[in-house]
Tab-separated table of C-alpha atoms in Angstrom:
chain	number	residue	atom	x	y	z
A	26	UNK	CA	81.277	148.318	97.296
A	27	UNK	CA	83.094	148.458	100.530
A	28	UNK	CA	86.224	145.710	100.532
A	29	UNK	CA	85.818	143.070	103.549
A	30	UNK	CA	89.803	142.686	105.276
A	31	UNK	CA	90.163	138.449	106.545
A	32	UNK	CA	93.153	138.112	108.890
A	33	UNK	CA	95.206	135.582	106.624
A	34	UNK	CA	95.698	133.297	109.781
A	35	UNK	CA	93.589	133.015	112.986
A	36	UNK	CA	94.377	133.073	116.655
A	37	UNK	CA	96.928	134.045	119.080
A	38	UNK	CA	100.824	134.862	118.215
A	39	UNK	CA	101.837	132.018	120.281
A	40	UNK	CA	99.034	129.516	119.334
A	41	UNK	CA	100.803	126.262	117.329
A	42	UNK	CA	101.017	125.753	113.846
A	43	UNK	CA	102.479	122.692	112.481
A	44	UNK	CA	103.867	120.614	114.166
A	45	UNK	CA	105.976	117.123	113.716
A	46	UNK	CA	109.144	115.115	114.250
A	47	UNK	CA	109.598	117.676	116.926
A	48	UNK	CA	109.999	120.594	115.592
A	49	UNK	CA	107.053	123.610	116.365
A	50	UNK	CA	106.138	126.675	114.999
A	51	UNK	CA	103.875	128.960	115.961
A	52	UNK	CA	101.862	131.421	115.028
A	53	UNK	CA	104.049	134.336	114.582
A	54	UNK	CA	107.283	132.670	113.270
A	55	UNK	CA	104.655	131.015	110.750
A	56	UNK	CA	103.728	135.465	109.406
A	57	UNK	CA	107.644	136.177	109.365
A	58	UNK	CA	108.248	133.199	106.770
A	59	UNK	CA	105.257	134.715	104.464
A	60	UNK	CA	106.302	137.879	104.680
A	61	UNK	CA	109.641	137.254	103.649
A	62	UNK	CA	109.241	134.733	101.518
A	63	UNK	CA	106.976	136.994	99.474
A	64	UNK	CA	109.333	140.001	100.032
A	65	UNK	CA	111.629	137.751	97.775
A	66	UNK	CA	109.356	136.260	95.155
A	67	UNK	CA	109.657	137.548	91.503
A	68	UNK	CA	107.158	139.485	89.614
A	69	UNK	CA	103.701	137.915	87.684
A	70	UNK	CA	99.847	137.885	87.906
A	71	UNK	CA	99.955	133.636	88.647
A	72	UNK	CA	102.285	130.644	90.191
A	73	UNK	CA	101.831	127.849	89.620
A	74	UNK	CA	102.864	126.471	94.012
A	75	UNK	CA	104.653	123.129	93.494
A	76	UNK	CA	105.917	123.061	97.312
A	77	UNK	CA	105.562	119.321	98.373
A	78	UNK	CA	106.051	120.261	101.941
A	79	UNK	CA	102.708	121.138	103.200
A	80	UNK	CA	104.696	123.871	105.469
A	81	UNK	CA	106.249	125.437	102.984
A	82	UNK	CA	103.163	124.583	100.074
A	83	UNK	CA	101.170	126.938	102.724
A	84	UNK	CA	104.080	129.848	103.004
A	85	UNK	CA	104.565	130.006	99.663
A	86	UNK	CA	100.522	129.887	99.105
A	87	UNK	CA	100.138	132.565	102.141
A	88	UNK	CA	103.229	134.760	100.015
A	89	UNK	CA	101.681	134.872	96.803
A	90	UNK	CA	98.838	135.448	97.897
A	91	UNK	CA	100.620	139.157	100.264
A	92	UNK	CA	102.051	139.837	96.959
A	93	UNK	CA	98.709	140.347	95.347
A	94	UNK	CA	99.367	137.149	92.947
A	95	UNK	CA	97.195	134.120	92.409
A	96	UNK	CA	98.053	130.546	93.658
A	97	UNK	CA	97.728	127.463	90.141
A	98	UNK	CA	96.437	124.654	91.762
A	99	UNK	CA	96.941	122.395	88.854
A	100	UNK	CA	94.889	119.177	88.715
A	101	UNK	CA	98.639	117.018	88.900
A	102	UNK	CA	102.119	118.358	88.843
A	103	UNK	CA	102.864	116.419	85.322
A	104	UNK	CA	105.350	118.635	83.332
A	105	UNK	CA	103.324	119.200	80.088
A	106	UNK	CA	100.136	120.019	82.720
A	107	UNK	CA	102.283	122.418	84.574
A	108	UNK	CA	103.835	123.817	81.345
A	109	UNK	CA	99.917	124.135	79.494
A	110	UNK	CA	98.280	125.920	82.974
A	111	UNK	CA	101.539	128.847	82.763
A	112	UNK	CA	100.311	128.809	79.386
A	113	UNK	CA	97.017	129.702	79.758
A	114	UNK	CA	97.166	132.755	82.528
A	115	UNK	CA	98.916	135.910	81.861
A	116	UNK	CA	102.801	136.528	82.974
A	117	UNK	CA	102.826	132.921	85.184
A	118	UNK	CA	106.050	130.828	87.466
A	119	UNK	CA	106.379	128.523	89.375
A	120	UNK	CA	107.410	127.751	93.086
A	121	UNK	CA	108.737	125.086	94.430
A	122	UNK	CA	110.434	123.579	98.447
A	123	UNK	CA	112.579	122.472	95.460
A	124	UNK	CA	114.182	122.126	91.876
A	125	UNK	CA	116.442	120.874	89.935
A	126	UNK	CA	119.721	122.240	88.962
A	127	UNK	CA	120.332	124.358	86.770
A	128	UNK	CA	116.896	126.335	87.613
A	129	UNK	CA	114.656	126.281	84.987
A	130	UNK	CA	113.284	129.670	83.401
A	131	UNK	CA	109.969	130.316	85.224
A	132	UNK	CA	111.219	128.692	88.455
A	133	UNK	CA	111.581	130.186	91.784
A	134	UNK	CA	112.760	127.322	95.026
A	135	UNK	CA	111.748	128.053	98.131
A	136	UNK	CA	115.195	129.104	100.280
A	137	UNK	CA	115.717	125.837	102.339
A	138	UNK	CA	116.022	127.958	104.973
A	139	UNK	CA	113.200	130.557	105.130
A	140	UNK	CA	114.010	133.874	105.853
A	141	UNK	CA	111.676	135.774	108.244
A	142	UNK	CA	110.564	139.623	108.274
A	143	UNK	CA	108.318	140.676	111.367
A	144	UNK	CA	105.767	143.346	111.116
A	145	UNK	CA	101.752	143.730	110.723
A	146	UNK	CA	99.190	140.511	110.603
A	147	UNK	CA	98.693	140.179	107.473
A	148	UNK	CA	94.865	141.164	106.351
A	149	UNK	CA	92.817	140.102	102.607
A	150	UNK	CA	90.393	141.633	101.415
A	151	UNK	CA	87.607	139.295	101.104
A	152	UNK	CA	86.668	139.735	97.292
A	153	UNK	CA	90.457	138.864	96.053
A	154	UNK	CA	91.622	136.561	93.855
A	155	UNK	CA	94.212	133.976	95.982
A	156	UNK	CA	93.665	131.062	94.214
A	157	UNK	CA	92.459	129.276	90.640
A	158	UNK	CA	91.920	125.288	91.496
A	159	UNK	CA	91.531	123.044	87.964
A	160	UNK	CA	89.076	119.394	87.784
A	161	UNK	CA	90.637	116.767	86.684
A	162	UNK	CA	90.318	117.170	82.961
A	163	UNK	CA	89.274	112.850	83.482
A	164	UNK	CA	86.615	113.575	81.869
A	165	UNK	CA	87.252	116.407	79.658
A	166	UNK	CA	89.064	119.489	79.692
A	167	UNK	CA	90.207	120.763	83.170
A	168	UNK	CA	88.330	123.468	83.898
A	169	UNK	CA	89.601	126.177	86.417
A	170	UNK	CA	88.106	127.755	89.203
A	171	UNK	CA	89.248	130.855	90.634
A	172	UNK	CA	88.228	131.465	94.825
A	173	UNK	CA	89.015	134.097	96.142
A	174	UNK	CA	89.515	134.808	99.330
A	175	UNK	CA	86.352	135.974	101.381
A	176	UNK	CA	84.926	132.496	99.557
A	177	UNK	CA	88.153	130.670	101.496
A	178	UNK	CA	86.684	132.146	104.861
A	179	UNK	CA	83.152	131.560	104.619
A	180	UNK	CA	83.809	127.919	103.699
A	181	UNK	CA	86.022	127.140	106.412
A	182	UNK	CA	84.057	128.148	108.714
A	183	UNK	CA	81.045	126.397	107.259
A	184	UNK	CA	83.665	123.088	107.291
A	185	UNK	CA	84.129	123.742	111.003
A	186	UNK	CA	80.256	123.977	111.945
A	187	UNK	CA	79.564	120.114	110.250
A	188	UNK	CA	83.601	118.952	111.645
A	189	UNK	CA	83.866	120.827	114.878
A	190	UNK	CA	81.759	118.597	117.597
A	191	UNK	CA	84.647	115.997	116.139
A	192	UNK	CA	86.627	118.026	118.842
A	193	UNK	CA	85.450	119.790	121.060
A	194	UNK	CA	86.902	123.015	121.469
A	195	UNK	CA	90.507	122.179	121.339
A	196	UNK	CA	92.901	122.606	118.368
A	197	UNK	CA	92.771	119.988	116.538
A	198	UNK	CA	96.696	117.913	114.423
A	199	UNK	CA	95.662	117.490	111.498
A	200	UNK	CA	97.255	114.552	109.018
A	201	UNK	CA	96.800	114.072	105.762
A	202	UNK	CA	97.960	111.827	103.295
A	203	UNK	CA	95.981	113.838	99.909
A	204	UNK	CA	98.703	116.720	98.677
A	205	UNK	CA	97.961	120.108	99.833
A	206	UNK	CA	97.401	121.779	95.936
A	207	UNK	CA	96.048	118.968	94.770
A	208	UNK	CA	91.473	119.275	94.144
A	209	UNK	CA	90.004	116.219	95.449
A	210	UNK	CA	86.453	114.818	94.252
A	211	UNK	CA	83.800	112.696	95.952
A	212	UNK	CA	81.000	112.584	93.260
A	213	UNK	CA	79.467	109.375	91.758
A	214	UNK	CA	80.475	108.188	88.906
A	215	UNK	CA	83.473	105.575	88.982
A	216	UNK	CA	85.779	108.391	87.181
A	217	UNK	CA	84.804	111.625	89.680
A	218	UNK	CA	86.187	115.478	88.664
A	219	UNK	CA	88.321	116.647	91.945
A	220	UNK	CA	87.450	119.307	94.334
A	221	UNK	CA	88.804	121.916	97.025
A	222	UNK	CA	89.557	119.081	99.428
A	223	UNK	CA	92.609	118.483	100.282
A	224	UNK	CA	93.668	122.839	100.183
A	225	UNK	CA	90.034	122.830	103.011
A	226	UNK	CA	90.828	120.315	105.077
A	227	UNK	CA	95.070	120.493	105.698
A	228	UNK	CA	95.862	124.423	104.641
A	229	UNK	CA	93.137	126.386	105.391
A	230	UNK	CA	91.624	124.750	108.428
A	231	UNK	CA	95.140	124.785	109.973
A	232	UNK	CA	94.958	128.984	109.248
A	233	UNK	CA	91.633	130.124	109.926
A	234	UNK	CA	90.111	127.557	112.288
A	235	UNK	CA	92.640	127.500	114.225
A	236	UNK	CA	94.809	124.013	113.856
A	237	UNK	CA	98.023	122.504	114.205
A	238	UNK	CA	99.351	121.205	110.473
A	239	UNK	CA	101.772	118.200	110.287
A	240	UNK	CA	104.055	119.277	107.009
A	241	UNK	CA	104.367	115.239	106.044
A	242	UNK	CA	102.653	113.334	104.105
A	243	UNK	CA	102.184	110.596	104.866
A	244	UNK	CA	101.731	107.212	102.757
A	245	UNK	CA	102.410	103.841	103.411
A	246	UNK	CA	99.785	103.186	106.932
A	247	UNK	CA	103.025	102.633	109.631
A	248	UNK	CA	104.140	106.477	108.286
A	249	UNK	CA	100.761	107.631	109.201
A	250	UNK	CA	100.816	106.228	112.718
A	251	UNK	CA	104.594	107.427	112.594
A	252	UNK	CA	103.136	110.972	111.796
A	253	UNK	CA	100.047	110.653	114.038
A	254	UNK	CA	101.765	110.018	116.339
A	255	UNK	CA	104.232	112.927	115.890
A	256	UNK	CA	101.290	115.620	116.311
A	257	UNK	CA	99.296	116.007	120.119
A	258	UNK	CA	96.088	115.007	120.565
A	259	UNK	CA	92.873	115.887	119.516
A	260	UNK	CA	94.266	114.248	116.224
A	261	UNK	CA	92.742	114.403	113.171
A	262	UNK	CA	92.812	112.370	109.901
A	263	UNK	CA	92.790	113.140	106.449
A	264	UNK	CA	92.440	110.806	104.167
A	265	UNK	CA	90.764	109.250	100.986
A	266	UNK	CA	89.345	105.802	100.715
A	267	UNK	CA	92.192	103.745	99.310
A	268	UNK	CA	94.410	105.123	102.393
A	269	UNK	CA	91.601	104.055	104.469
A	270	UNK	CA	91.140	100.510	103.159
A	271	UNK	CA	95.709	100.109	103.078
A	272	UNK	CA	95.231	101.467	107.115
A	273	UNK	CA	92.102	98.713	108.127
A	274	UNK	CA	94.202	96.072	105.949
A	275	UNK	CA	97.606	96.460	107.635
A	276	UNK	CA	97.045	95.570	110.978
A	277	UNK	CA	98.810	98.700	112.593
A	278	UNK	CA	98.022	100.590	115.388
A	279	UNK	CA	96.596	104.556	115.284
A	280	UNK	CA	97.684	106.413	118.599
A	281	UNK	CA	94.178	107.799	120.414
A	282	UNK	CA	91.930	110.292	117.136
A	283	UNK	CA	89.181	112.042	117.519
A	284	UNK	CA	88.283	111.660	113.614
A	285	UNK	CA	88.654	109.507	109.916
A	286	UNK	CA	87.782	112.791	107.935
A	287	UNK	CA	87.512	110.916	103.948
A	288	UNK	CA	86.666	112.358	100.397
A	289	UNK	CA	88.170	111.942	96.628
A	290	UNK	CA	86.287	109.140	96.109
A	291	UNK	CA	82.556	107.094	97.075
A	292	UNK	CA	83.339	104.995	100.269
A	293	UNK	CA	81.054	101.949	101.399
A	294	UNK	CA	79.327	101.454	104.299
A	295	UNK	CA	81.941	97.995	104.802
A	296	UNK	CA	84.928	100.025	104.882
A	297	UNK	CA	83.187	103.354	106.832
A	298	UNK	CA	82.323	100.836	110.066
A	299	UNK	CA	85.934	98.296	109.839
A	300	UNK	CA	87.628	101.695	109.950
A	301	UNK	CA	85.708	102.837	113.028
A	302	UNK	CA	86.135	99.396	114.403
A	303	UNK	CA	90.055	99.779	114.014
A	304	UNK	CA	90.186	103.309	115.281
A	305	UNK	CA	87.244	103.184	117.682
A	306	UNK	CA	86.589	106.988	115.665
A	307	UNK	CA	83.799	107.918	114.054
A	308	UNK	CA	84.505	108.214	110.355
A	309	UNK	CA	82.593	111.622	108.438
A	310	UNK	CA	82.911	111.707	104.643
A	311	UNK	CA	82.510	115.117	102.818
A	312	UNK	CA	81.523	115.849	99.476
A	313	UNK	CA	81.422	118.295	97.340
A	314	UNK	CA	83.348	119.226	94.069
A	315	UNK	CA	86.234	121.899	92.245
A	316	UNK	CA	83.433	124.422	91.576
A	317	UNK	CA	81.587	124.825	94.954
A	318	UNK	CA	84.107	123.246	97.436
A	319	UNK	CA	82.277	121.019	100.801
A	320	UNK	CA	79.182	121.455	101.228
A	321	UNK	CA	77.163	118.082	103.199
A	322	UNK	CA	79.184	115.397	105.242
A	323	UNK	CA	77.507	111.943	106.602
A	324	UNK	CA	78.709	109.191	108.693
A	325	UNK	CA	78.955	106.490	106.071
A	326	UNK	CA	78.947	103.352	108.567
A	327	UNK	CA	75.526	104.507	109.819
A	328	UNK	CA	73.176	106.698	107.343
A	329	UNK	CA	73.223	106.470	103.685
A	330	UNK	CA	71.345	110.066	103.439
A	331	UNK	CA	74.072	113.180	103.123
A	332	UNK	CA	73.877	116.062	105.764
A	333	UNK	CA	73.490	119.924	103.439
A	334	UNK	CA	76.006	122.493	105.497
A	335	UNK	CA	74.681	124.986	107.280
A	336	UNK	CA	73.680	127.513	103.756
A	337	UNK	CA	73.778	125.069	101.836
A	338	UNK	CA	70.732	124.274	99.373
A	339	UNK	CA	69.913	122.448	96.260
A	340	UNK	CA	67.647	122.040	93.491
A	341	UNK	CA	67.090	119.290	91.441
A	342	UNK	CA	67.275	119.181	87.908
A	343	UNK	CA	66.216	116.757	85.134
A	344	UNK	CA	70.085	116.653	84.031
A	345	UNK	CA	71.774	117.092	87.723
A	346	UNK	CA	71.728	119.316	90.584
A	347	UNK	CA	71.535	123.566	91.323
A	348	UNK	CA	74.389	124.637	94.345
A	349	UNK	CA	73.529	127.525	96.528
A	350	UNK	CA	75.876	128.401	98.820
A	351	UNK	CA	76.298	131.692	101.245
A	352	UNK	CA	80.556	131.347	99.889
A	353	UNK	CA	79.709	131.074	96.722
A	354	UNK	CA	79.175	133.904	94.241
A	355	UNK	CA	75.921	131.970	92.671
A	356	UNK	CA	74.477	128.441	92.103
A	357	UNK	CA	76.468	125.621	90.409
A	358	UNK	CA	75.493	122.901	88.941
A	359	UNK	CA	76.279	119.342	89.761
A	360	UNK	CA	76.899	116.648	86.893
A	361	UNK	CA	75.375	114.323	90.162
A	362	UNK	CA	71.576	113.207	90.039
A	363	UNK	CA	70.397	114.094	93.729
A	364	UNK	CA	66.710	112.887	95.873
A	365	UNK	CA	65.902	115.694	98.217
A	366	UNK	CA	65.022	115.106	101.718
A	367	UNK	CA	63.376	116.419	104.317
A	368	UNK	CA	65.629	118.819	107.027
A	369	UNK	CA	68.649	119.503	104.488
A	370	UNK	CA	69.640	115.733	103.566
A	371	UNK	CA	70.001	113.853	99.924
A	372	UNK	CA	70.579	110.585	98.862
A	373	UNK	CA	73.568	110.417	95.793
A	374	UNK	CA	71.387	108.660	92.106
A	375	UNK	CA	74.587	108.532	90.250
A	376	UNK	CA	75.169	110.677	88.009
A	377	UNK	CA	73.507	112.197	84.381
A	378	UNK	CA	76.621	110.665	82.491
A	379	UNK	CA	77.391	107.626	84.746
A	380	UNK	CA	74.011	105.702	84.127
A	381	UNK	CA	73.623	102.998	81.677
A	382	UNK	CA	70.748	102.170	79.531
A	383	UNK	CA	70.873	98.983	77.502
A	384	UNK	CA	68.110	96.893	76.104
A	385	UNK	CA	65.709	98.859	77.590
A	386	UNK	CA	67.955	98.070	80.618
A	387	UNK	CA	69.631	100.681	83.438
A	388	UNK	CA	72.488	101.256	85.471
A	389	UNK	CA	74.755	103.135	86.802
A	390	UNK	CA	78.362	102.200	86.559
A	391	UNK	CA	79.466	103.378	90.345
A	392	UNK	CA	76.857	100.375	91.960
A	393	UNK	CA	78.015	97.973	88.784
A	394	UNK	CA	81.741	98.950	89.822
A	395	UNK	CA	80.080	98.562	94.101
A	396	UNK	CA	78.903	95.170	93.540
A	397	UNK	CA	82.351	93.845	91.790
A	398	UNK	CA	84.000	95.553	94.830
A	399	UNK	CA	81.902	93.978	96.807
A	400	UNK	CA	82.767	90.004	95.352
A	401	UNK	CA	85.168	87.816	98.105
A	402	UNK	CA	88.684	87.615	97.205
A	403	UNK	CA	88.050	91.540	94.989
A	404	UNK	CA	90.717	94.067	96.424
A	405	UNK	CA	89.854	96.886	94.352
A	406	UNK	CA	88.537	97.362	91.124
A	407	UNK	CA	85.865	99.739	88.280
A	408	UNK	CA	83.521	99.176	85.670
A	409	UNK	CA	83.905	101.518	82.886
A	410	UNK	CA	82.237	101.497	78.984
A	411	UNK	CA	83.463	101.892	76.529
A	412	UNK	CA	82.970	104.348	73.155
A	413	UNK	CA	80.659	101.873	70.597
A	414	UNK	CA	82.373	99.993	67.912
A	415	UNK	CA	82.032	100.505	64.584
A	416	UNK	CA	77.966	100.032	63.914
A	417	UNK	CA	77.462	98.817	67.752
A	418	UNK	CA	74.690	101.521	69.221
A	419	UNK	CA	76.222	101.600	73.029
A	420	UNK	CA	80.271	100.563	74.610
A	421	UNK	CA	80.230	97.229	75.498
A	422	UNK	CA	81.034	97.215	79.680
A	423	UNK	CA	84.736	96.017	80.872
A	424	UNK	CA	86.168	95.653	83.951
A	425	UNK	CA	89.169	95.652	85.843
A	426	UNK	CA	89.988	93.957	88.822
A	427	UNK	CA	92.009	93.139	91.976
A	428	UNK	CA	92.502	89.155	93.000
A	429	UNK	CA	95.369	87.813	93.461
A	430	UNK	CA	93.204	84.716	94.770
A	431	UNK	CA	90.009	84.540	92.359
A	432	UNK	CA	90.330	83.681	88.519
A	433	UNK	CA	88.139	85.415	85.966
A	434	UNK	CA	85.393	83.212	85.179
A	435	UNK	CA	84.913	82.607	88.940
A	436	UNK	CA	84.660	86.476	89.223
A	437	UNK	CA	82.335	86.950	86.843
A	438	UNK	CA	80.555	83.262	87.869
A	439	UNK	CA	79.559	85.422	91.138
A	440	UNK	CA	78.489	88.395	89.717
A	441	UNK	CA	76.509	86.630	87.460
A	442	UNK	CA	73.459	85.638	90.846
A	443	UNK	CA	72.648	89.104	91.043
A	444	UNK	CA	74.021	91.727	88.210
A	445	UNK	CA	72.099	91.427	85.085
A	446	UNK	CA	73.370	89.065	82.094
A	447	UNK	CA	73.495	93.235	80.003
A	448	UNK	CA	75.599	94.513	83.122
A	449	UNK	CA	78.190	91.626	83.075
A	450	UNK	CA	81.637	93.088	82.351
A	451	UNK	CA	83.445	91.468	78.838
A	452	UNK	CA	86.125	91.675	79.220
A	453	UNK	CA	87.187	90.894	82.480
A	454	UNK	CA	90.779	90.944	83.463
A	455	UNK	CA	92.989	90.222	86.418
A	456	UNK	CA	95.154	92.684	87.222
A	457	UNK	CA	98.729	93.341	90.136
A	458	UNK	CA	96.705	96.458	90.536
A	459	UNK	CA	94.311	99.502	89.228
A	460	UNK	CA	96.168	102.682	88.026
A	461	UNK	CA	95.296	105.204	90.479
A	462	UNK	CA	96.865	108.035	91.499
A	463	UNK	CA	98.928	110.322	93.817
A	464	UNK	CA	94.285	110.497	95.161
A	465	UNK	CA	93.669	107.662	94.708
A	466	UNK	CA	91.755	108.103	90.819
A	467	UNK	CA	91.398	106.681	87.882
A	468	UNK	CA	91.720	109.028	84.730
A	469	UNK	CA	89.560	106.643	81.946
A	470	UNK	CA	92.601	106.872	79.856
A	471	UNK	CA	94.574	104.888	81.869
A	472	UNK	CA	91.936	102.464	82.440
A	473	UNK	CA	92.041	102.229	78.811
A	474	UNK	CA	95.057	101.791	78.219
A	475	UNK	CA	95.328	98.721	80.824
A	476	UNK	CA	92.585	97.428	79.817
A	477	UNK	CA	93.670	97.147	75.305
A	478	UNK	CA	97.110	96.347	76.934
A	479	UNK	CA	95.485	92.357	78.039
A	480	UNK	CA	93.942	92.284	74.244
């Protein structure tokens, strides 16, 4: 089969690619940085891209691809996770925008001042494997998911069709609260696997849209407001429900927004509506997985059904759902259960592993969690099913809740009014905060450890 070449980045040489804090980098300068860094990189087949600065991550990502190597994107920066990823891939080294002194073996740190090397605009073969993403492993061992450049080009074009109306024919400036090298999930389970949300929205969009990238990764509400003020309109905020809730509750004023895009966990409809009212913009939720990338969207404040992106087709199965999409080499089966609707829409009905059956009655952990989160005074919560105790056929339902002004007994009393007693969480433990990781997820082992700590 003949090869098909695609540009590493689209647009005129003078078009802005990155901006913020008074700095501005055009496409021509970016490509010179990419070629300069590519000339310095060590030999190998794989590189664990651990750069935290979003612009330097982007330069490193493209330089690794330009050298014909593959970016490894682990689900965590934890040393044990990184070491395991290196161990499982031939000739793997680590790239960072900073590193301990002295530099560990197998590390390469980007120089403080990025080198520049003029040259022709780079092209990549559509079939070239440029990245391997990993599921988070929160419900099992992390699984590797290879991605080709052609698949990224196709999925980005789909995302533009799904989101481009937010900013019209202008060039959006993207401010993201999510790290670029991690995958982000948007499945219905309480502890979902991750997908390409961060990569697609804050790395590929500036390369292939085009769009302007803000290099930082703001975390606190005031930092988000400052980052948005540093980039020109139209501004697109790429975030998570956890960050969005903090923004709404903080009362911080944000510059005018073209839109807010969110993923990584189910977005409560009330929070979506509150965010739209606070920031006078549309909040659009996207859905996908590490295996599939983004394949659906919805305006959560006003609709429950999801709309498939162009060219995507779902096939409902008893234990999951087949996803067919132009950027996928074949159908991918996800554990999510769906109800197919006309005109390319669907409703999520949970996941097989998320469904509970106790004493002949059924419920889902996702729905139980949402009911607990809706209790007055509850700021955050999660419901899980424990492993069965010896001699017991099913595990108990347990919950962690952040509710500084409510007593556990009062919360249970309010839950009991609308929840079948067999699904009431026992134990229900109040905690100061949930053990969310940097992407807002709740690893099961961390939740169980916190529950055991209260025994």
